[in-house]
Coordinates of C-alpha atoms in Angstrom, one line a residue:
M1197 CA 0.0 0.0 0.0
E1198 CA 1.2 3.5 -0.8
D1199 CA 1.6 6.1 1.9
L1200 CA 0.4 9.7 1.9
K1201 CA 3.9 11.0 0.9
D1202 CA 3.9 8.7 -2.1
L1203 CA 0.5 9.9 -3.4
L1204 CA 0.7 13.6 -2.6
P1205 CA 3.9 15.2 -3.9
V1206 CA 4.7 18.7 -2.9
E1207 CA 4.1 19.8 -6.6
A1208 CA 0.5 18.8 -6.1
V1209 CA 0.0 21.3 -3.2
R1210 CA -1.2 24.9 -3.8
L1211 CA -2.0 27.5 -1.3
D1212 CA -4.2 30.6 -1.4
V1213 CA -5.9 29.6 -4.6
R1214 CA -8.8 31.8 -5.7
A1215 CA -12.0 30.0 -6.9
A1216 CA -15.4 31.6 -7.7
D1217 CA -17.4 28.6 -6.8
W1218 CA -17.2 24.9 -6.0
R1219 CA -16.7 23.8 -9.6
E1220 CA -13.6 26.1 -9.9
A1221 CA -12.3 24.8 -6.6
I1222 CA -12.5 21.2 -7.8
G1223 CA -11.1 22.3 -11.1
A1224 CA -8.0 23.7 -9.4
A1225 CA -7.4 20.4 -7.6
G1226 CA -8.0 18.5 -10.8
R1227 CA -5.4 20.5 -12.7
L1228 CA -2.8 19.7 -10.2
M1229 CA -3.3 16.0 -10.7
V1230 CA -3.1 16.5 -14.4
E1231 CA 0.2 18.4 -14.0
T1232 CA 1.7 15.7 -11.8
G1233 CA 0.7 13.0 -14.2
A1234 CA -2.0 11.2 -12.2
T1235 CA -5.0 12.0 -14.4
T1236 CA -6.3 13.5 -17.6
D1237 CA -8.6 16.4 -17.8
E1238 CA -11.5 14.0 -18.1
Y1239 CA -11.2 13.0 -14.5
T1240 CA -11.7 16.5 -13.4
R1241 CA -15.0 16.6 -15.2
E1242 CA -15.9 13.3 -13.6
M1243 CA -15.2 14.7 -10.1
V1244 CA -17.5 17.6 -10.9
A1245 CA -20.2 15.3 -12.3
N1246 CA -20.0 13.2 -9.1
V1247 CA -21.1 16.2 -7.0
E1248 CA -23.8 17.2 -9.6
E1249 CA -25.2 13.6 -9.4
N1250 CA -24.8 12.8 -5.7
G1251 CA -24.8 16.1 -4.0
P1252 CA -22.2 17.7 -1.7
Y1253 CA -21.5 14.6 0.3
I1254 CA -17.8 15.1 -0.5
V1255 CA -17.7 17.9 2.1
I1256 CA -16.6 15.4 4.9
A1257 CA -15.9 17.9 7.7
P1258 CA -16.4 21.6 8.4
G1259 CA -14.4 23.4 5.7
V1260 CA -13.0 20.3 4.0
A1261 CA -14.1 18.8 0.7
F1262 CA -12.7 15.5 -0.5
A1263 CA -13.1 15.5 -4.3
H1264 CA -13.0 12.2 -6.2
S1265 CA -14.8 9.9 -8.6
R1266 CA -14.8 6.3 -9.5
P1267 CA -11.7 4.6 -10.9
S1268 CA -11.8 5.2 -14.7
P1269 CA -9.5 5.3 -17.8
A1270 CA -9.0 9.0 -16.9
V1271 CA -6.9 7.9 -13.9
L1272 CA -3.3 7.2 -15.1
T1273 CA -1.9 6.4 -11.6
T1274 CA -3.2 6.7 -8.1
G1275 CA -2.5 10.3 -6.9
M1276 CA -3.8 13.2 -4.8
S1277 CA -3.7 17.0 -4.7
W1278 CA -4.2 19.6 -2.0
V1279 CA -5.8 23.0 -2.6
R1280 CA -6.1 25.6 0.2
L1281 CA -8.4 28.3 -0.9
A1282 CA -7.8 32.0 -0.5
E1283 CA -11.5 32.6 0.2
P1284 CA -14.1 30.0 1.3
V1285 CA -16.7 28.7 -1.2
E1286 CA -20.1 27.1 -0.8
F1287 CA -20.6 23.5 -1.9
G1288 CA -24.2 23.4 -0.7
H1289 CA -23.6 21.2 2.3
E1290 CA -26.0 22.1 5.1
S1291 CA -23.6 21.8 8.0
N1292 CA -20.0 21.7 6.7
D1293 CA -20.0 24.7 4.4
P1294 CA -18.1 26.9 3.5
V1295 CA -15.1 25.0 2.2
T1296 CA -11.5 26.3 2.6
L1297 CA -9.7 23.1 1.7
V1298 CA -10.1 20.7 -1.3
V1299 CA -8.2 17.5 -1.2
A1300 CA -8.6 15.5 -4.4
L1301 CA -8.0 11.8 -5.0
A1302 CA -7.7 9.8 -8.2
A1303 CA -7.6 6.0 -7.5
K1304 CA -6.8 3.2 -9.9
D1305 CA -8.6 0.8 -7.6
S1306 CA -10.1 0.6 -4.1
A1307 CA -7.1 -0.8 -2.3
A1308 CA -3.8 0.9 -3.1
H1309 CA -4.5 4.1 -1.2
T1310 CA -6.1 2.8 2.0
S1311 CA -3.0 3.5 4.1
A1312 CA -2.8 7.1 2.8
M1313 CA -6.5 7.6 3.7
A1314 CA -5.9 6.3 7.2
S1315 CA -3.1 8.7 7.7
L1316 CA -5.0 11.6 6.3
A1317 CA -8.1 10.9 8.4
R1318 CA -5.9 10.9 11.6
L1319 CA -4.2 14.2 10.6
L1320 CA -7.3 16.1 9.8
G1321 CA -9.0 14.7 12.9
D1322 CA -6.2 16.1 15.1
P1323 CA -6.9 19.8 16.0
D1324 CA -3.2 20.7 16.4
T1325 CA -2.2 19.2 13.1
A1326 CA -5.2 20.8 11.4
S1327 CA -4.1 24.1 12.7
A1328 CA -0.6 23.6 11.5
L1329 CA -1.8 22.7 8.0
A1330 CA -4.0 25.8 7.9
A1331 CA -1.1 28.1 9.0
A1332 CA 1.6 26.5 6.8
P1333 CA 3.1 29.4 4.8
T1334 CA 4.4 27.4 1.8
P1335 CA 3.6 24.1 0.0
E1336 CA 6.9 22.7 1.3
A1337 CA 6.0 23.5 4.9
L1338 CA 2.5 22.1 4.5
H1339 CA 3.9 18.9 2.9
A1340 CA 6.4 18.5 5.8
V1341 CA 3.4 18.6 8.3
L1342 CA 1.5 16.0 6.2
T1343 CA 4.4 13.6 5.9
G1344 CA 5.9 14.1 9.3
D1345 CA 9.2 15.4 7.9
G1346 CA 9.0 18.8 9.6
A1347 CA 9.3 20.1 13.1
E1348 CA 5.6 21.0 13.1
A1349 CA 4.7 17.4 12.6
S1350 CA 7.1 15.9 15.2
D1351 CA 4.5 15.9 18.0
S1352 CA 1.8 14.5 15.6
S1353 CA 3.7 11.6 14.2
A1354 CA 2.0 9.3 16.6
E1355 CA -1.8 8.8 16.7
P1356 CA -3.1 11.8 18.8
E1357 CA -4.5 11.1 22.2
P1358 CA -8.3 11.9 22.1
S1359 CA -9.3 15.2 23.8
A1360 CA -11.6 15.2 26.8
A1361 CA -14.5 16.2 24.4
S1362 CA -13.8 13.2 22.1
K1363 CA -13.2 10.5 24.6
P1364 CA -16.0 8.1 25.4
S1365 CA -17.5 8.8 28.8
A1366 CA -16.9 5.1 29.6
T1367 CA -15.6 2.3 27.5
P1368 CA -18.6 0.0 26.7
E1369 CA -18.2 -3.7 27.4
P1370 CA -19.5 -6.1 24.7
S1371 CA -22.5 -7.8 26.2
A1372 CA -25.5 -9.8 25.1
A1373 CA -27.7 -6.9 25.8
S1374 CA -25.9 -4.0 24.1
G1375 CA -22.9 -5.1 22.2
P1376 CA -21.5 -7.8 19.9
R1377 CA -21.3 -11.2 21.6
A1378 CA -17.7 -12.5 22.0
A1379 CA -18.6 -15.5 19.8
S1380 CA -20.0 -13.3 16.9
L1381 CA -18.6 -10.9 14.4
H1382 CA -20.6 -7.8 13.4
K1383 CA -20.2 -5.8 10.3
I1384 CA -20.7 -2.1 9.8
L1385 CA -20.7 -0.5 6.3
T1386 CA -19.4 3.0 5.6
V1387 CA -21.0 4.2 2.4
C1388 CA -20.2 6.9 -0.2
G1389 CA -21.0 7.4 -3.9
N1390 CA -18.0 5.5 -5.2
G1391 CA -16.6 3.4 -2.4
V1392 CA -13.0 4.7 -2.8
G1393 CA -12.9 8.1 -1.0
T1394 CA -15.2 9.5 1.7
S1395 CA -16.3 6.0 2.8
L1396 CA -12.6 5.2 3.6
F1397 CA -12.3 8.4 5.7
L1398 CA -15.4 7.3 7.7
K1399 CA -14.1 3.7 8.0
N1400 CA -10.8 4.9 9.4
T1401 CA -12.5 7.2 12.0
L1402 CA -14.9 4.4 13.0
E1403 CA -12.0 2.0 13.4
Q1404 CA -10.2 4.4 15.7
V1405 CA -13.3 4.5 17.9
L1406 CA -13.6 0.7 17.9
D1407 CA -9.9 0.4 18.8
R1408 CA -10.4 2.7 21.8
W1409 CA -13.5 0.7 22.9
G1410 CA -11.6 -2.6 22.5
W1411 CA -14.3 -3.8 20.0
S1412 CA -12.2 -4.2 16.9
R1413 CA -12.2 -8.0 17.3
F1414 CA -16.0 -8.0 17.4
V1415 CA -16.8 -5.5 14.6
T1416 CA -15.5 -5.3 11.1
V1417 CA -15.9 -2.2 9.0
E1418 CA -16.2 -2.3 5.2
A1419 CA -16.2 0.8 2.9
T1420 CA -18.4 0.5 -0.1
D1421 CA -20.4 2.4 -2.7
T1422 CA -24.2 3.0 -2.8
I1423 CA -25.0 0.3 -5.3
S1424 CA -23.0 -2.4 -3.5
A1425 CA -24.3 -1.2 -0.1
K1426 CA -27.9 -2.1 -1.0
G1427 CA -26.9 -5.6 -1.8
K1428 CA -24.7 -6.0 1.3
A1429 CA -27.0 -4.3 3.8
S1430 CA -28.4 -7.6 5.1
E1431 CA -24.9 -8.6 6.3
A1432 CA -24.5 -5.4 8.4
V1433 CA -25.8 -4.2 11.8
A1434 CA -25.8 -0.6 10.5
L1435 CA -24.7 1.6 7.6
L1436 CA -22.9 4.9 8.3
T1437 CA -22.9 7.6 5.7
S1438 CA -23.6 11.3 4.9
R1439 CA -27.1 12.7 4.8
E1440 CA -27.0 13.0 1.0
I1441 CA -26.0 9.3 0.5
A1442 CA -28.6 8.3 3.1
R1443 CA -31.3 9.8 1.0
T1444 CA -29.9 7.9 -2.1
L1445 CA -29.9 4.6 -0.1
G1446 CA -33.4 4.9 1.2
D1447 CA -34.8 1.9 3.1
V1448 CA -32.3 -0.9 3.0
G1449 CA -33.7 -3.0 5.9
R1450 CA -30.9 -1.9 8.3
P1451 CA -30.4 1.3 10.3
V1452 CA -28.7 4.0 8.2
K1453 CA -26.9 6.4 10.5
V1454 CA -25.9 9.9 9.3
V1455 CA -22.5 11.3 10.2
Q1456 CA -21.8 15.0 9.5
D1457 CA -18.1 15.2 10.3
F1458 CA -16.2 12.1 9.0
T1459 CA -13.1 13.1 10.9
S1460 CA -14.7 13.5 14.3
T1461 CA -14.2 10.5 16.6
A1462 CA -16.6 12.2 19.1
E1463 CA -19.5 12.2 16.6
V1464 CA -18.7 8.7 15.4
D1465 CA -18.5 7.5 19.1
A1466 CA -22.0 8.9 19.7
V1467 CA -23.4 7.2 16.5
L1468 CA -21.9 3.9 17.6
R1469 CA -23.3 4.2 21.1
D1470 CA -26.7 4.9 19.5
T1471 CA -26.3 1.9 17.3
Y1472 CA -25.6 -0.5 20.1
D1473 CA -27.7 1.4 22.8
V1474 CA -24.7 1.8 25.2

């Protein structure tokens, strides 16, 4: 699996980019992937079409959009780009607008970039690292924070300790009444439009919470797309997704839980507690 530093070269980082609207913001991120040889121009059009068809579910956290589309011939190699906007733009998301950061992903398949997504989810979910990224004065400085090569990232190289606000009030114990039985294995699906981007973000955040609870051996998490999720829903105890994708899924015979901030362990913790009534 490729790491974040392998997929996001410093040449694919731009700061203080001006964009009139969300289409221009995605276009700026797409051009960087074209310039670094990851995609063709067609992939940028596919990223825009994804939002037009599925809504602004790619706005995964306050101020952060994760632009992507399905693997296609327009993807030459798996790669990413990072665009910090000079002025925020509206994507139409009811709780996470306006957007100041657009991270774009082009994936050849659904597997090669999972390690990079896990790293990025942890970085964006850590307030200190997020602040360092927002304040970085140059692409080189920002890239150093992302890859752990700079002084700013030295304290964030390990997984951050959850803050008091994000820690569970008490670690639930798996029980017959409220949690997975020790002899059984539960599955939770995280769902996005394409199964290669935002669903992986949510999967990684959910797995962090499960690790802290000590439930990882009882619950598996699978990232998937909307079409596959409808067929796999019967295997799961719940599906976690955005409000926009929840509307697309409709009634799948299992609880569909909406998460607004895909990087928030506190919000995912609350959703998981609600799912298992603990």
